[in-house]
Short mmCIF file of C-alpha atoms in Angstrom, two decimals:
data_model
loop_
_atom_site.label_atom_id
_atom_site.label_comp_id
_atom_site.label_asym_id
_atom_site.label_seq_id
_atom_site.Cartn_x
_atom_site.Cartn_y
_atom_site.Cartn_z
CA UNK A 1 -60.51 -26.18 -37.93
CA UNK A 2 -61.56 -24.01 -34.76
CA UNK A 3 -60.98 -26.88 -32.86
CA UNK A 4 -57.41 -27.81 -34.30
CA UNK A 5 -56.53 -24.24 -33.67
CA UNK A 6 -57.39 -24.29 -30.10
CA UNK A 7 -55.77 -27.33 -29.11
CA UNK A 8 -52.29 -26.26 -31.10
CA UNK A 9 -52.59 -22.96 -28.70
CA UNK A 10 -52.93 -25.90 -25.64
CA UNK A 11 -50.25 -27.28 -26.58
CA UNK A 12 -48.02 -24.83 -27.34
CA UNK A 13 -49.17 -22.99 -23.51
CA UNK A 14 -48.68 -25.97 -21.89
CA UNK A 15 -44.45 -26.23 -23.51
CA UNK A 16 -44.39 -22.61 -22.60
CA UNK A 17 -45.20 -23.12 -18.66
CA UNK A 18 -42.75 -26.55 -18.86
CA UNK A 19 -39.75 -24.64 -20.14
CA UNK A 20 -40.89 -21.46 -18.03
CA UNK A 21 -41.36 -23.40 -14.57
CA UNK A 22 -38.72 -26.41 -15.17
CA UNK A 23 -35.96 -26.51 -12.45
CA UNK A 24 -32.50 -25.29 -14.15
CA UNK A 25 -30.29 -28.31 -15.04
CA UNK A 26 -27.35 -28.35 -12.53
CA UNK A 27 -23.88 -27.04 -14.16
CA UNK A 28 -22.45 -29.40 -11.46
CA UNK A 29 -21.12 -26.10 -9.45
CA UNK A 30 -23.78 -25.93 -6.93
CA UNK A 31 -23.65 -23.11 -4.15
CA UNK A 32 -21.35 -23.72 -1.54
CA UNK A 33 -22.93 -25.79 1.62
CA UNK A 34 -24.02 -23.31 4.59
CA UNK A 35 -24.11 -26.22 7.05
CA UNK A 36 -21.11 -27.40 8.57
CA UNK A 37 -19.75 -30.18 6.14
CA UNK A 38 -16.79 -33.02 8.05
CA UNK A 39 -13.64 -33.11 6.62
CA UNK A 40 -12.79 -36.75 6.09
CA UNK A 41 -9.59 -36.82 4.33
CA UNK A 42 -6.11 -35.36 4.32
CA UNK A 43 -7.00 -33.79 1.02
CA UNK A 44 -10.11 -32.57 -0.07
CA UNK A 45 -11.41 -29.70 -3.50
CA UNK A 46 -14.58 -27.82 -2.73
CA UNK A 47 -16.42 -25.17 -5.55
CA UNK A 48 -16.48 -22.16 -3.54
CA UNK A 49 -16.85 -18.47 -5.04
CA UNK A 50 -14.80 -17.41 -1.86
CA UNK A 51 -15.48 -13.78 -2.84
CA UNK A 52 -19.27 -13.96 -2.11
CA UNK A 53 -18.73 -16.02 1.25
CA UNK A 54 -16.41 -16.20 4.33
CA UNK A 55 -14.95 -19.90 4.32
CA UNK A 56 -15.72 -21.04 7.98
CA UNK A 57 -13.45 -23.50 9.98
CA UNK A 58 -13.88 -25.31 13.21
CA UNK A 59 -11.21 -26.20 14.54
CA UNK A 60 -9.18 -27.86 17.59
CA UNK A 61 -6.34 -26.98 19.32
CA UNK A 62 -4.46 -29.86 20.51
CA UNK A 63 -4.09 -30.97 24.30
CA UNK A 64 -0.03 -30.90 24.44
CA UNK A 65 1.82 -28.20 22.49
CA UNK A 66 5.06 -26.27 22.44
CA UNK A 67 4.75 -22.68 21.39
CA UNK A 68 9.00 -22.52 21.00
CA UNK A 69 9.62 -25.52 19.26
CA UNK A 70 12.93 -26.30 17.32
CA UNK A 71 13.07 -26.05 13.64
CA UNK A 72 13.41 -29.78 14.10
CA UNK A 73 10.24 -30.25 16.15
CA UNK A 74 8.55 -27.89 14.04
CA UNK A 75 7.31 -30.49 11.06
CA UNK A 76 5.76 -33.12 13.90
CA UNK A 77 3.96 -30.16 15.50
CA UNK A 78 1.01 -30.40 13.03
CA UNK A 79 -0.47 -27.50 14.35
CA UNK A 80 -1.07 -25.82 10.86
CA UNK A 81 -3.85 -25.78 8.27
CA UNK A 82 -3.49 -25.04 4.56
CA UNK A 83 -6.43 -23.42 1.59
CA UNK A 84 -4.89 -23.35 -1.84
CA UNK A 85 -7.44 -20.88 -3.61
CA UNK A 86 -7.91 -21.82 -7.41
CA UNK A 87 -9.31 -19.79 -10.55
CA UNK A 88 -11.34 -21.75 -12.73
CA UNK A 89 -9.32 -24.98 -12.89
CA UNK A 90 -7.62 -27.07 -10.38
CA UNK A 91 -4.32 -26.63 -12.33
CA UNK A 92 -4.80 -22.72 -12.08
CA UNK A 93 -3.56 -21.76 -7.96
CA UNK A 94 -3.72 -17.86 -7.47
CA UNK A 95 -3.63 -18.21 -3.48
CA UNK A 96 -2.11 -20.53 -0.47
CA UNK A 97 -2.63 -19.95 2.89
CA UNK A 98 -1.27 -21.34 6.09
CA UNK A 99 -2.30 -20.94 9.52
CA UNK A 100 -1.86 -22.48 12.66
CA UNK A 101 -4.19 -23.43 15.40
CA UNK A 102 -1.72 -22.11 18.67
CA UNK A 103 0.49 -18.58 18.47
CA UNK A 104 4.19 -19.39 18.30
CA UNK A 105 6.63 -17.26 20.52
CA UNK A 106 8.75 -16.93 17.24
CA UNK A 107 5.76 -15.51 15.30
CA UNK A 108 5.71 -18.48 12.96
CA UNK A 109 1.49 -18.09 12.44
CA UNK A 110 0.10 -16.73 9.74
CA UNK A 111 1.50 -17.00 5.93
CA UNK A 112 -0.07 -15.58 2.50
CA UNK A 113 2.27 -17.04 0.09
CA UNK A 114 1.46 -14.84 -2.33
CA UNK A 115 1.57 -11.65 -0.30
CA UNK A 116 4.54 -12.47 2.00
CA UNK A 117 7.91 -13.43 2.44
CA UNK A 118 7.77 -14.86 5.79
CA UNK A 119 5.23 -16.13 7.74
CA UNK A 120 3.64 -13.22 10.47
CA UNK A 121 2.52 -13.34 13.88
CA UNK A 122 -0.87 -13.43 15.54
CA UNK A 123 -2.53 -10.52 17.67
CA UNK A 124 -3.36 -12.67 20.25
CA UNK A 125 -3.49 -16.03 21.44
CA UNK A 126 -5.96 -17.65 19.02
CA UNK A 127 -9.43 -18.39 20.55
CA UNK A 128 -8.15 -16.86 23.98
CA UNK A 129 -6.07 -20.67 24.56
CA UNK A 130 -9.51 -22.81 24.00
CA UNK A 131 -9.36 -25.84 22.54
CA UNK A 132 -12.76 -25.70 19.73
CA UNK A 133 -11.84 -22.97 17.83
CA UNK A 134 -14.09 -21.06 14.82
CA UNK A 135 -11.75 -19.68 11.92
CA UNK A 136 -12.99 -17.03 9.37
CA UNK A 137 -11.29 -16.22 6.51
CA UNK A 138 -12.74 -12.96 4.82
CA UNK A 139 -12.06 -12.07 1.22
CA UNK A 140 -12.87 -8.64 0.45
CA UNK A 141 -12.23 -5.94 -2.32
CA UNK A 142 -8.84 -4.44 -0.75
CA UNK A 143 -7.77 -6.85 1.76
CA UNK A 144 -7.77 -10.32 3.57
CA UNK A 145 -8.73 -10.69 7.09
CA UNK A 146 -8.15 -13.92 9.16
CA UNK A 147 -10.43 -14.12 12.51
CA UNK A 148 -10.93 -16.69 15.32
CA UNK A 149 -13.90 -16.56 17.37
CA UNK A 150 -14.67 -13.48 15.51
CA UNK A 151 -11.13 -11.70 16.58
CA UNK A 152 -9.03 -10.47 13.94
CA UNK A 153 -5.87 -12.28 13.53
CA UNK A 154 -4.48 -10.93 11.07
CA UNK A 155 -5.37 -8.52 7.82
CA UNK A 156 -2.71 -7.97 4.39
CA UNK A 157 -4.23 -5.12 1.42
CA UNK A 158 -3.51 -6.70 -1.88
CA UNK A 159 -1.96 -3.30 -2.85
CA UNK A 160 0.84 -3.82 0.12
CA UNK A 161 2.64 -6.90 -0.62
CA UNK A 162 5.92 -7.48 0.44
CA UNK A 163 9.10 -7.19 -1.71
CA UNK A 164 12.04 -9.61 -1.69
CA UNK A 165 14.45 -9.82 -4.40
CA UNK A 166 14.71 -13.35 -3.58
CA UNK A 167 11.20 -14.33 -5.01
CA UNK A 168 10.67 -12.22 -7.86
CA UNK A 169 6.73 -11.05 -9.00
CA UNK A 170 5.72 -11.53 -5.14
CA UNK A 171 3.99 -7.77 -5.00
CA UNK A 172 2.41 -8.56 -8.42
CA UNK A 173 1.08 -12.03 -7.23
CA UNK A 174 -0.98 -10.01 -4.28
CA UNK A 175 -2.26 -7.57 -6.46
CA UNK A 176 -3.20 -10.66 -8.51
CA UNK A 177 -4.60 -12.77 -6.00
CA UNK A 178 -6.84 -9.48 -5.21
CA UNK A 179 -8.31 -9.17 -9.03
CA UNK A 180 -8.70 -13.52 -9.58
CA UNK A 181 -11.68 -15.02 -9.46
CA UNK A 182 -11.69 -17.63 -6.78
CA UNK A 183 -14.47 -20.03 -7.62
CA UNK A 184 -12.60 -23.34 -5.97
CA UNK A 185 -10.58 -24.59 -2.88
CA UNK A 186 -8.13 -27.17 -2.22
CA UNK A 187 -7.91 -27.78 1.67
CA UNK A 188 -5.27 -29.59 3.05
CA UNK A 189 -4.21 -31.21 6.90
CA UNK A 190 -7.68 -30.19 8.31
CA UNK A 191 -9.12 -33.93 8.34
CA UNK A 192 -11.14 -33.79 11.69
CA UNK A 193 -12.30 -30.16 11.07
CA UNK A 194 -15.14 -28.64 9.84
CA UNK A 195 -16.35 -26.08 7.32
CA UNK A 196 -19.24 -23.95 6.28
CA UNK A 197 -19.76 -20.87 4.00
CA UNK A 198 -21.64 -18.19 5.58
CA UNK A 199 -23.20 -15.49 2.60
CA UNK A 200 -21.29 -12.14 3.28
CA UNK A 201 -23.88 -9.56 4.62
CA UNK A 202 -26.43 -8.37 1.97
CA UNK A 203 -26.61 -11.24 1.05
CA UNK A 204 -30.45 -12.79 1.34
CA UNK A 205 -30.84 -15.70 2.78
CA UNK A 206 -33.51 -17.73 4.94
CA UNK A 207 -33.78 -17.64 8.80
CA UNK A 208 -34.72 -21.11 10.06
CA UNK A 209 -37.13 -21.05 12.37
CA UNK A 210 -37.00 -23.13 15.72
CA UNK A 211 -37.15 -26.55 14.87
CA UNK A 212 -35.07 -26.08 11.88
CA UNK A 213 -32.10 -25.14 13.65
CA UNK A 214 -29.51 -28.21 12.58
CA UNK A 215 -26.66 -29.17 15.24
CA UNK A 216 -23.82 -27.30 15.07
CA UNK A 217 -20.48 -30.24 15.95
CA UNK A 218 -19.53 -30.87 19.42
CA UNK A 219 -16.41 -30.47 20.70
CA UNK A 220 -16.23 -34.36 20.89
CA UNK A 221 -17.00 -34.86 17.11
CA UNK A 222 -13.97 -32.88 16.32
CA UNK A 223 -10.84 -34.88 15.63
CA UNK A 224 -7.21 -33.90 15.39
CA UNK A 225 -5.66 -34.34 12.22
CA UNK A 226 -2.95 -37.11 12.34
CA UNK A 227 0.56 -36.19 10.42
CA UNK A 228 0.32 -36.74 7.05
CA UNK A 229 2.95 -39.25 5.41
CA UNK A 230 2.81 -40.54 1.64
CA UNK A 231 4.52 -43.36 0.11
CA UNK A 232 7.59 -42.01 -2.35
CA UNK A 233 6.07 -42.75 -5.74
CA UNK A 234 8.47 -43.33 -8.13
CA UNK A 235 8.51 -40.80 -10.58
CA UNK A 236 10.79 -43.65 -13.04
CA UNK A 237 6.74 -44.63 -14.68
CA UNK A 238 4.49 -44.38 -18.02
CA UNK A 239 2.31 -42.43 -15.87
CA UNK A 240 5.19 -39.86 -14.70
CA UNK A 241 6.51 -39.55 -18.65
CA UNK A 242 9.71 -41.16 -16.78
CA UNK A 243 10.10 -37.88 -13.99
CA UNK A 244 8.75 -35.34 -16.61
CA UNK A 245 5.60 -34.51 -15.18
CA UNK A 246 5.28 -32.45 -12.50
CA UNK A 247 2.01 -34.16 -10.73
CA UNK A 248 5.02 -37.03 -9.66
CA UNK A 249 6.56 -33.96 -8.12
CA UNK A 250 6.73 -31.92 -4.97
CA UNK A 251 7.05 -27.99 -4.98
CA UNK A 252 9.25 -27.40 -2.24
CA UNK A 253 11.54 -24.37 -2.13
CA UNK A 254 14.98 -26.75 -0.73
CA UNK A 255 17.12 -23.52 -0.83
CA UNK A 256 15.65 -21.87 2.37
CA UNK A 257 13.73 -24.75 3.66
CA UNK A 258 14.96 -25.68 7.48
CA UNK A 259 13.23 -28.97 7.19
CA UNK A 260 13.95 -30.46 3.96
CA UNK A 261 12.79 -33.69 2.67
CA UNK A 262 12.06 -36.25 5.70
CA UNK A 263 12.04 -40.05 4.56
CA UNK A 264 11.99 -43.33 5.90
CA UNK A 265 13.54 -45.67 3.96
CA UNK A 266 15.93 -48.37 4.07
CA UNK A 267 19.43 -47.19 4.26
CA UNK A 268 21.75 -50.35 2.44
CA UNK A 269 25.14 -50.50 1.03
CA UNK A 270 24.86 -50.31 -2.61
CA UNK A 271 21.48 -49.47 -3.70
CA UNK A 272 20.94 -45.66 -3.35
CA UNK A 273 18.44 -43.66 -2.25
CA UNK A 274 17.47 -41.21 -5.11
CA UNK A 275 15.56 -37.47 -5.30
CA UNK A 276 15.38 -35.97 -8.77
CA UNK A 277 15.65 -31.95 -8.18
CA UNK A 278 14.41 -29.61 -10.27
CA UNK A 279 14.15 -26.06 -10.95
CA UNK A 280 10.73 -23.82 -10.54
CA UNK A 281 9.78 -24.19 -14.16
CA UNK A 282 10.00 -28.67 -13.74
CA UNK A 283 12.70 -28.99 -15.63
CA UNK A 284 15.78 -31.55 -13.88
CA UNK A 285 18.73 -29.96 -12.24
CA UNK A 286 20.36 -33.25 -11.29
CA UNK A 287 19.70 -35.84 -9.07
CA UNK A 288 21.16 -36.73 -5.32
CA UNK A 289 22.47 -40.16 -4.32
CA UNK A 290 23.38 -41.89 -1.00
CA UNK A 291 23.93 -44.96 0.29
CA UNK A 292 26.13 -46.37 3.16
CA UNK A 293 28.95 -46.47 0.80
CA UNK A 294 28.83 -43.35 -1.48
CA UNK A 295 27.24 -39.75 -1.63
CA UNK A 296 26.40 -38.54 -5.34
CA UNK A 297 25.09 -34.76 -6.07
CA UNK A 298 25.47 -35.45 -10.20
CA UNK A 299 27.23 -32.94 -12.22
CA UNK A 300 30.67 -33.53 -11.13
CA UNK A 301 29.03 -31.76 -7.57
CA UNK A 302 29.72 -34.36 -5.01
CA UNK A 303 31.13 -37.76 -5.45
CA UNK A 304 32.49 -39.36 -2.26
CA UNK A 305 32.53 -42.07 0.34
CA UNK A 306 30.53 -40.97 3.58
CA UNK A 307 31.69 -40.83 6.31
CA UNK A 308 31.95 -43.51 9.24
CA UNK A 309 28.72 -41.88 10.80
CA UNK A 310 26.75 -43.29 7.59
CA UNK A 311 28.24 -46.33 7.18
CA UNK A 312 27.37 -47.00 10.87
CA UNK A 313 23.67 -46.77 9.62
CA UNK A 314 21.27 -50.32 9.54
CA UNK A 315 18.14 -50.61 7.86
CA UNK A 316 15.04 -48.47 8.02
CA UNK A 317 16.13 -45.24 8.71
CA UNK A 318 14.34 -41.67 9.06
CA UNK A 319 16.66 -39.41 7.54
CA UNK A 320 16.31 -36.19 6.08
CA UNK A 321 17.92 -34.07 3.03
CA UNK A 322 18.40 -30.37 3.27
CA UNK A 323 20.37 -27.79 0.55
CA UNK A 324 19.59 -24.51 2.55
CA UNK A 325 22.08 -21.95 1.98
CA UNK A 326 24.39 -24.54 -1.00
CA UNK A 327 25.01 -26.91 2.18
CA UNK A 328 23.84 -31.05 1.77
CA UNK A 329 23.33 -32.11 4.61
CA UNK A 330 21.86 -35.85 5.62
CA UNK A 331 19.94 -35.60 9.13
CA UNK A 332 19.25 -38.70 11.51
CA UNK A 333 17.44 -37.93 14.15
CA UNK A 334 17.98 -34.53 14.73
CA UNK A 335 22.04 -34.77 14.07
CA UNK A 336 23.71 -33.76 10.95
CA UNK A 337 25.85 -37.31 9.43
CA UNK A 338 26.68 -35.50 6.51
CA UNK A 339 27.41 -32.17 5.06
CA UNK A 340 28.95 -30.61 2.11
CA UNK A 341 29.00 -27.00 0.96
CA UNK A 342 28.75 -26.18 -2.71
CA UNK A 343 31.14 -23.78 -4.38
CA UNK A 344 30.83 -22.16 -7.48
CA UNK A 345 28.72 -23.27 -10.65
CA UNK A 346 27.69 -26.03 -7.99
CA UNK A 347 26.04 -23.47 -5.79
CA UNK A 348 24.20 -21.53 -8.27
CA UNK A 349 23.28 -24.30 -10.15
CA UNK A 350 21.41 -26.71 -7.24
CA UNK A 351 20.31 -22.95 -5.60
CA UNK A 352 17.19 -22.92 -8.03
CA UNK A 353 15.78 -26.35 -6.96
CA UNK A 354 11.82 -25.50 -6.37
CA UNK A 355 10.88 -29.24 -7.21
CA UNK A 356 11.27 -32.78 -6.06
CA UNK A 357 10.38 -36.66 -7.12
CA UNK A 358 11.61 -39.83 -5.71
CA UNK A 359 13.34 -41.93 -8.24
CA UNK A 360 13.24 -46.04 -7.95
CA UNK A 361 12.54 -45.57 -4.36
CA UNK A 362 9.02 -47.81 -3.99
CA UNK A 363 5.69 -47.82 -2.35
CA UNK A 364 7.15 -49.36 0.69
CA UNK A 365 8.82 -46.34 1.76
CA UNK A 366 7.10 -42.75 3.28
CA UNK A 367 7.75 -39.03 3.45
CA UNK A 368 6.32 -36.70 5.39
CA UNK A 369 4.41 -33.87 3.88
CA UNK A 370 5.06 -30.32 5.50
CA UNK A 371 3.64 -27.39 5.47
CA UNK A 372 6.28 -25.97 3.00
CA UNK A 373 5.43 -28.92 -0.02
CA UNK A 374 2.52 -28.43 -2.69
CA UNK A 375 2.11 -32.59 -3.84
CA UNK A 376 1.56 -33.11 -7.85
CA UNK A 377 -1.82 -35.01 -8.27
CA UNK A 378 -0.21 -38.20 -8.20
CA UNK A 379 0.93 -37.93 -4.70
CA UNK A 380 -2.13 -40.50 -2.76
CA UNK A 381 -1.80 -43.82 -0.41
CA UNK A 382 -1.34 -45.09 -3.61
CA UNK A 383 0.51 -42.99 -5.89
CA UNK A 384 -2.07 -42.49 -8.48
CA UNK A 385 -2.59 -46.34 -8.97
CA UNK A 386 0.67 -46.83 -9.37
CA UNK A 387 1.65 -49.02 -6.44
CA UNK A 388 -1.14 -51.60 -7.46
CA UNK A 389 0.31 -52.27 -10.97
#
């Protein structure tokens, strides 16, 4: 019996030292990567608590650039990064941040969508005009800082966002974006780059010694990030409940946007090119038509033959679609072919549009992605799958 006795204690010493020493089964959210990590693609999610580290980027600027470019030019420039801060889903985005790599005379530089109606200016020229640049971004308990080569850029307190009757909640959304708890990232045009989280100070954390240091990326290894174009999946599929989910769409405020919507298509005589608009909540407004022979804004809006500058048109065509300010206008190659102003119940009514989706358009076509557009989920090189079946 002694003996039974003492090997049960064994036993039950040796289960207590497994469970006590065991490694801790992964939750799949490891800690954030301290080393510098390659960006490979266009579009890439990382789990990073953002408030216990500064989010590292290196960075080039490129050879030729134009700091006083025309709101044409501006698209092409690709001088601009994006980090779309999430709280504890993907579908759940509390921040977005842009920022360029070179300081534009019209102070086009900096932009916390949440804390800021317009986009803000640089203190200096990033980096001091060298090309391998190191970009901080600091999350602290009052504020956001932005610093290259450890120069501050640019700082916004959550308590002091802006106000503009034109985007309704924006002080709210800092003050927000101050109490969420970041825990994931969604970067964006920074393939080329790369990142690292550094532990904020206080933080312990092991010194390597001497022959532990790892390479830090040349200048060479760096690559510029080439502009981003996606085919224009059709949001007309099972997959896109036939234009009713928003992943087939692209948030896009149209109403102030210079740009617009750039495609390359074909331009033919009786098949249209389609967008579906809708308003910030995903529900349709209506949906604009064109083709050589007729313009269609639906709702009795616009209804029309175009004029002799669109007819004129062969083929495949870069064109873009703008409703700033209740004006349609159809742009190839920098010159307007077509404009209409809205009156009325027209105005008001296509003045909400905050969403877009291409509609029987095809794989075979492109758009290019701006700095202004959030893509639904279903925006890849091949639109979810759907270009296969």
């Amino acid at each position: 019996q002694h003996y039974y006795i003492t090997n049960n204690l064994r036993v039950m010493l040796s289960l207590l030292l497994v469970t006590l020493f065991a490694p801790i089964p992964s939750t799949g959210e490891e800690p954030p990567s301290t080393d510098w990590k390659l960006i490979e693609r266009p579009v890439e999610k990382f789990m990073f608590p953002i408030k216990d580290y500064i989010l590292e980027v290196k960075s080039l600027r490129p050879d030729v650039y134009n700091t006083n470019p025309s709101w044409n030019e501006l698209p092409a420039a690709r001088t601009f990064m994006i980090l779309e801060l999430h709280d504890g889903s993907w579908q759940s985005r509390v921040g977005r941040m842009v920022w360029n790599t070179i300081k534009y005379d019209m102070g086009r530089d900096v932009l916390i969508e949440q804390c800021a109606n317009n986009y803000q200016p640089y203190r200096s020229f990033p980096a001091g005009g060298k090309k391998e640049q190191i970009w901080a971004w600091h999350f602290n308990p009052e504020d956001i800082e932005l610093t290259c080569d450890g120069e501050l850029q640019y700082s916004k307190l959550f308590s002091e966002g802006d106000v503009d009757p034109r985007r309704p909640g924006l002080p709210e959304k800092c003050q927000e974006l101050g109490a969420a708890s970041v825990d994931r990232i969604i970067l964006k045009f920074m393939e080329g780059c790369y990142i690292r989280a550094v532990p904020k100070v206080g933080e312990l954390r092991a010194i390597p010694k001497v022959g532990e240091l790892r390479a830090i990326p040349k200048l060479g290894e760096l690559r510029l990030p080439a502009p981003l174009t996606l085919p224009t999946c059709d949001c007309w599929h099972p997959r896109c409940g036939y234009c009713s989910n928003p992943e087939c769409t692209v948030e896009q405020d149209l109403s102030s946007s210079d740009h617009g919507v750039q495609v390359t298509s074909k331009v033919r005589w009786r098949k249209v090119n389609t967008l579906v608009l809708y308003d910030e909540a995903g529900s349709a407004i209506g949906k604009f038509h064109w083709s050589r022979s007729r313009v269609i804004l639906t709702g009795g809006c616009i209804q029309c033959s175009p004029p002799s500058s669109v007819r004129r048109l062969r083929g495949l065509t870069t064109w873009s679609f703008t409703l700033k300010e209740g004006a349609v206008k159809i742009w190839v190659e920098g010159a307007v072919v077509y404009e209409r102003k809205l009156l009325a119940e027209c105005a008001e009514r296509y003045g909400g549009v905050r969403r877009f989706a291409f509609y029987n358009m095809g794989c075979e076509n492109s758009f290019r992605v701006t700095h202004e557009m959030i893509t639904g989920d279903m925006f890849t090189e091949n639109c979810g799958g759907m270009c296969s079946d």
